[in-house]
mmCIF file of C-alpha atoms in Angstrom:
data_model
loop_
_atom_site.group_PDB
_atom_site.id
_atom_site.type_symbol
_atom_site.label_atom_id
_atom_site.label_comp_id
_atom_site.label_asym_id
_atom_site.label_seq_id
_atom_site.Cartn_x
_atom_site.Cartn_y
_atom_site.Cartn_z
ATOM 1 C CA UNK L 1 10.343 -13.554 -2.455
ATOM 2 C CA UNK L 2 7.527 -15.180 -1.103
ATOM 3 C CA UNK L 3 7.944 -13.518 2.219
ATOM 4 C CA UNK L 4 9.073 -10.214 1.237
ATOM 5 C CA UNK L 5 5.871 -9.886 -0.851
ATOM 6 C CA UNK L 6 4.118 -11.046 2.469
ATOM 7 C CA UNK L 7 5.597 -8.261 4.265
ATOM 8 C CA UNK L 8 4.859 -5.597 1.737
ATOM 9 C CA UNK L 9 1.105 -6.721 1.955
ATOM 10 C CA UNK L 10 1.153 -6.514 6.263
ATOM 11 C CA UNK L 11 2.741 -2.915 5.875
ATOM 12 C CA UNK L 12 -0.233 -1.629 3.030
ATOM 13 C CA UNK L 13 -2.802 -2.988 5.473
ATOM 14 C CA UNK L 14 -1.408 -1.729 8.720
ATOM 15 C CA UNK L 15 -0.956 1.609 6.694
ATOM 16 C CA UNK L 16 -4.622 1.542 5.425
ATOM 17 C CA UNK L 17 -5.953 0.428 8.945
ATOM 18 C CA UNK L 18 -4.235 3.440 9.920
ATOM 19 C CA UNK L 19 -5.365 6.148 7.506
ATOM 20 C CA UNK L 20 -8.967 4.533 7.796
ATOM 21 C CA UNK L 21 -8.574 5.938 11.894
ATOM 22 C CA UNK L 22 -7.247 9.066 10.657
ATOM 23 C CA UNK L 23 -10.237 9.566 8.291
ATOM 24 C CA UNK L 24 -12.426 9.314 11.275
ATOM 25 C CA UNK L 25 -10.360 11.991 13.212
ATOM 26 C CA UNK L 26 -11.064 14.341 10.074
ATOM 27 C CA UNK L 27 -14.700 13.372 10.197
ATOM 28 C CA UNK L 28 -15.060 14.833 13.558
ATOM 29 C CA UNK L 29 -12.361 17.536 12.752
ATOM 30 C CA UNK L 30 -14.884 18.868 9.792
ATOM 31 C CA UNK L 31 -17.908 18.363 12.141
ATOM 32 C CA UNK L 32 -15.814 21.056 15.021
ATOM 33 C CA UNK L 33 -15.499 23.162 11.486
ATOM 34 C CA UNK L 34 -18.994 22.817 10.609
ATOM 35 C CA UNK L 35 -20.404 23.938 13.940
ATOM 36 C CA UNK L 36 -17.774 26.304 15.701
ATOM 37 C CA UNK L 37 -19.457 26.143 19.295
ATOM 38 C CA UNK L 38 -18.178 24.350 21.591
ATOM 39 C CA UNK L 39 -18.168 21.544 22.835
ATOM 40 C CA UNK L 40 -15.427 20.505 20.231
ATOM 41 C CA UNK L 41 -15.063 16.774 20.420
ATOM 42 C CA UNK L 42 -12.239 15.418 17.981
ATOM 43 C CA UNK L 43 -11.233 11.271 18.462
ATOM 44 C CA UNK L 44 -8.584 9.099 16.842
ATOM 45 C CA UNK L 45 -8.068 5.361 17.511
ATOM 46 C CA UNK L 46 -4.776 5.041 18.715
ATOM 47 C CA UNK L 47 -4.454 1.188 18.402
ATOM 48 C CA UNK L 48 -4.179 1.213 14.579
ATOM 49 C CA UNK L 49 -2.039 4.066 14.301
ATOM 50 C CA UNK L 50 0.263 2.258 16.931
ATOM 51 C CA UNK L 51 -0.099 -1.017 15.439
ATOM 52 C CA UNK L 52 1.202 0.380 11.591
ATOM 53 C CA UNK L 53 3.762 1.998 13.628
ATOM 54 C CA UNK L 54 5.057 -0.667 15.317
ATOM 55 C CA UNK L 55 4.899 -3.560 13.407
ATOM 56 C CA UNK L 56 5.128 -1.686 10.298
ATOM 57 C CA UNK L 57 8.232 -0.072 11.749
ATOM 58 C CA UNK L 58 9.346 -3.864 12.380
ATOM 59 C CA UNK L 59 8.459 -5.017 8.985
ATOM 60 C CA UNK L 60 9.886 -1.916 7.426
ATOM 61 C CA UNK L 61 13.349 -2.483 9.564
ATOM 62 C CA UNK L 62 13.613 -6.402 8.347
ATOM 63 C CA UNK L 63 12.987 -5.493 4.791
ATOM 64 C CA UNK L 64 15.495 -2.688 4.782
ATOM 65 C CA UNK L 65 18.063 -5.046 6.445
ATOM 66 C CA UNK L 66 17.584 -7.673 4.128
ATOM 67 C CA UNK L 67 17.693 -5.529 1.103
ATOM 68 C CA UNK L 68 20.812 -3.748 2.637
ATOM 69 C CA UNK L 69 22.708 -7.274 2.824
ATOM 70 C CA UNK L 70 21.717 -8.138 -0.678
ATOM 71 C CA UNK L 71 22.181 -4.602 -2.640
ATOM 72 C CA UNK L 72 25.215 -3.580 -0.229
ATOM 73 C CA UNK L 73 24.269 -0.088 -0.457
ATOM 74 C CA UNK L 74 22.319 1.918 1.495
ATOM 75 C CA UNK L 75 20.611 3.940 -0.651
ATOM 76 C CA UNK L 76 19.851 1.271 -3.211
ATOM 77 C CA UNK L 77 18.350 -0.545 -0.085
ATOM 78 C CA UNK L 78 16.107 2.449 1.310
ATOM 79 C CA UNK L 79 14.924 3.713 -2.016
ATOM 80 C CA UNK L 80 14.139 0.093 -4.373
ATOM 81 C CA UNK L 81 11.186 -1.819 -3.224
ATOM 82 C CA UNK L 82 12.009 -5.307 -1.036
ATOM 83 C CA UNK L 83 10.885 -7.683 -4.209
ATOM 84 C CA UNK L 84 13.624 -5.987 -6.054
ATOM 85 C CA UNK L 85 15.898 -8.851 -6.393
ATOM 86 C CA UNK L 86 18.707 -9.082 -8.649
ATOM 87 C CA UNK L 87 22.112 -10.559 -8.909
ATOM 88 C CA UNK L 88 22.611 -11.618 -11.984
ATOM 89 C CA UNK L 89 21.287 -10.671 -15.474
ATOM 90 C CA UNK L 90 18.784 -13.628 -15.512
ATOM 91 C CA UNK L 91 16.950 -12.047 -12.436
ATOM 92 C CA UNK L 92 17.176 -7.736 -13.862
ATOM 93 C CA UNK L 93 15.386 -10.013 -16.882
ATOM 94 C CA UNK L 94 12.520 -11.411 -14.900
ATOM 95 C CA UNK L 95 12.367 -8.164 -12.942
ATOM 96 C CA UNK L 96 11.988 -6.580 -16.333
ATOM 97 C CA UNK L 97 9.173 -9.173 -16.938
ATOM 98 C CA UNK L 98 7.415 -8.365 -13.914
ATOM 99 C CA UNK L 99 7.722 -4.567 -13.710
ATOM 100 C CA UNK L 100 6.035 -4.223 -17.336
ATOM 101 C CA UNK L 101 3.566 -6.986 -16.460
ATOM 102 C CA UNK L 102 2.858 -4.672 -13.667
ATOM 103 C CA UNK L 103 2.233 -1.555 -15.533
ATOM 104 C CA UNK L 104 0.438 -3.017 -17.631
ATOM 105 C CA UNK L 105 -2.078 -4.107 -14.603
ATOM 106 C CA UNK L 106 -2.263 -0.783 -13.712
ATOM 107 C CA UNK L 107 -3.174 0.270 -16.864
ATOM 108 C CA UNK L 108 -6.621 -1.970 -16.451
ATOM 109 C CA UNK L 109 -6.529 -1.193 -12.661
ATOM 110 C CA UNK L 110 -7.217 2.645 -12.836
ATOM 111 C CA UNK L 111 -10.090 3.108 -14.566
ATOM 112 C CA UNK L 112 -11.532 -0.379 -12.871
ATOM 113 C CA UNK L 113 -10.996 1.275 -9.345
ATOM 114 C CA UNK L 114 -12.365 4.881 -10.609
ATOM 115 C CA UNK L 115 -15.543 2.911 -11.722
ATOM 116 C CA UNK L 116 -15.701 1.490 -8.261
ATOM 117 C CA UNK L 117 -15.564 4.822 -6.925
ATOM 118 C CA UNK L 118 -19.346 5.876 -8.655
ATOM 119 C CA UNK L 119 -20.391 3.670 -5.811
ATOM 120 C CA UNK L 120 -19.210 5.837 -2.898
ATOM 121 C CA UNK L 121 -22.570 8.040 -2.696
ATOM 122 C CA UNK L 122 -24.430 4.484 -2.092
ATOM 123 C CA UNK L 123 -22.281 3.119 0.359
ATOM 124 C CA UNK L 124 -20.873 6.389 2.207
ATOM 125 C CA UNK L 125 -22.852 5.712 5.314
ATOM 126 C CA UNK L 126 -21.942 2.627 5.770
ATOM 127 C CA UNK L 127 -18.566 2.410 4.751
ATOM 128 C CA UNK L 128 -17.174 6.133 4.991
ATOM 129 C CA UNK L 129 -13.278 5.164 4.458
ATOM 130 C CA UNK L 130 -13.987 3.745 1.178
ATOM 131 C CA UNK L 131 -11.832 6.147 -1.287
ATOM 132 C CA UNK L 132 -9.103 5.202 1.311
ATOM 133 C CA UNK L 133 -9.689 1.710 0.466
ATOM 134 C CA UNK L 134 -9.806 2.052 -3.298
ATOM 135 C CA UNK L 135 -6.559 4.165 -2.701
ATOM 136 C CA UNK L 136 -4.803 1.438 -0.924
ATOM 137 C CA UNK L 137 -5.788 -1.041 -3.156
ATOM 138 C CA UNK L 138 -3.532 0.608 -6.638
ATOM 139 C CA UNK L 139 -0.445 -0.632 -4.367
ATOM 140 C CA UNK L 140 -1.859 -3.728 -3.520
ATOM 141 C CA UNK L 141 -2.595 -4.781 -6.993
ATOM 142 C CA UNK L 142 0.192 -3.628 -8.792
ATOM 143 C CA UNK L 143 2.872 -5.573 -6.413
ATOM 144 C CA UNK L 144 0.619 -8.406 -6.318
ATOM 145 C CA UNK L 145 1.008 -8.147 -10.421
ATOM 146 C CA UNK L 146 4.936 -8.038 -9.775
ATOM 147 C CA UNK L 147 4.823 -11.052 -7.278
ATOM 148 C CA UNK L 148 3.020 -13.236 -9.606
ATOM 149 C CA UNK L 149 4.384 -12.460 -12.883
ATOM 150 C CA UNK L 150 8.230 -12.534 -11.401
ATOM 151 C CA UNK L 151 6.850 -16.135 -9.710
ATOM 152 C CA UNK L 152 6.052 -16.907 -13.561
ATOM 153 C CA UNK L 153 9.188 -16.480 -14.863
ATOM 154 C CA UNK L 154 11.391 -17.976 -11.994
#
């Protein structure tokens, strides 16, 4: 479990590294907008959008294997999250546990990270890719919810 919720974490930080490059690439896609004339000048940084590729593809691939092995079915495997783990009705319990403890996280999440978003007018010059950051973060907290609260009850 412990490494499953590891991997879920390196694949929504590759992923946000990644849309925080393709934010950029709209920045200058709105400034070509803005100002029709040329010379039109739109840049993306391919390393992070290579890096969530690759060893998010990777990540994504080892997950889906091990899930595939455990669930024996294909779709169960593609479609349930990795820290889905249950073979008997002692662990569909705990994963009961954890998925309302995880709601009800998100419950106190939301309007926590909509708060945080009255800061983006302060900070929008220095940190521009903020919203993508509070975006990224509803994932982050609600499996992090999961991981602890199934860790609880194991």
């Amino acid at each position: 479990m412990n490494q499953k919720f590891l991997m879920s974490v390196g694949i929504f930080v590759l992923f946000a590294w990644g849309m925080i490059a393709f934010y950029y690439a709209q920045m200058d896609f709105a400034e070509v907008l803005k100002n029709p004339e040329p010379p039109w000048e739109v840049t993306i940084n391919a390393t992070p959008i290579f890096a969530a590729l690759v060893i998010g593809g990777i990540l994504s691939a080892t997950l889906f294997m091990k899930s595939k092995k455990k669930n024996k079915s294909i779709a169960k495997a593609f479609f349930l999250p990795p820290e889905f783990e249950e073979s008997d009705e002692r662990e569909q319990e705990i994963t009961a546990k954890a998925c309302r403890a995880s709601y009800v996280t998100m419950w106190y999440t939301f309007p926590i990270l909509t708060a945080l978003m009255l800061f983006y007018p302060f900070i929008s010059e220095s940190v521009p890719y903020y919203p993508v950051i509070i975006v990224m973060l509803f994932p982050l907290v609600q499996s992090t919810a999961y991981f602890l609260s199934w860790k609880k009850y194991y």
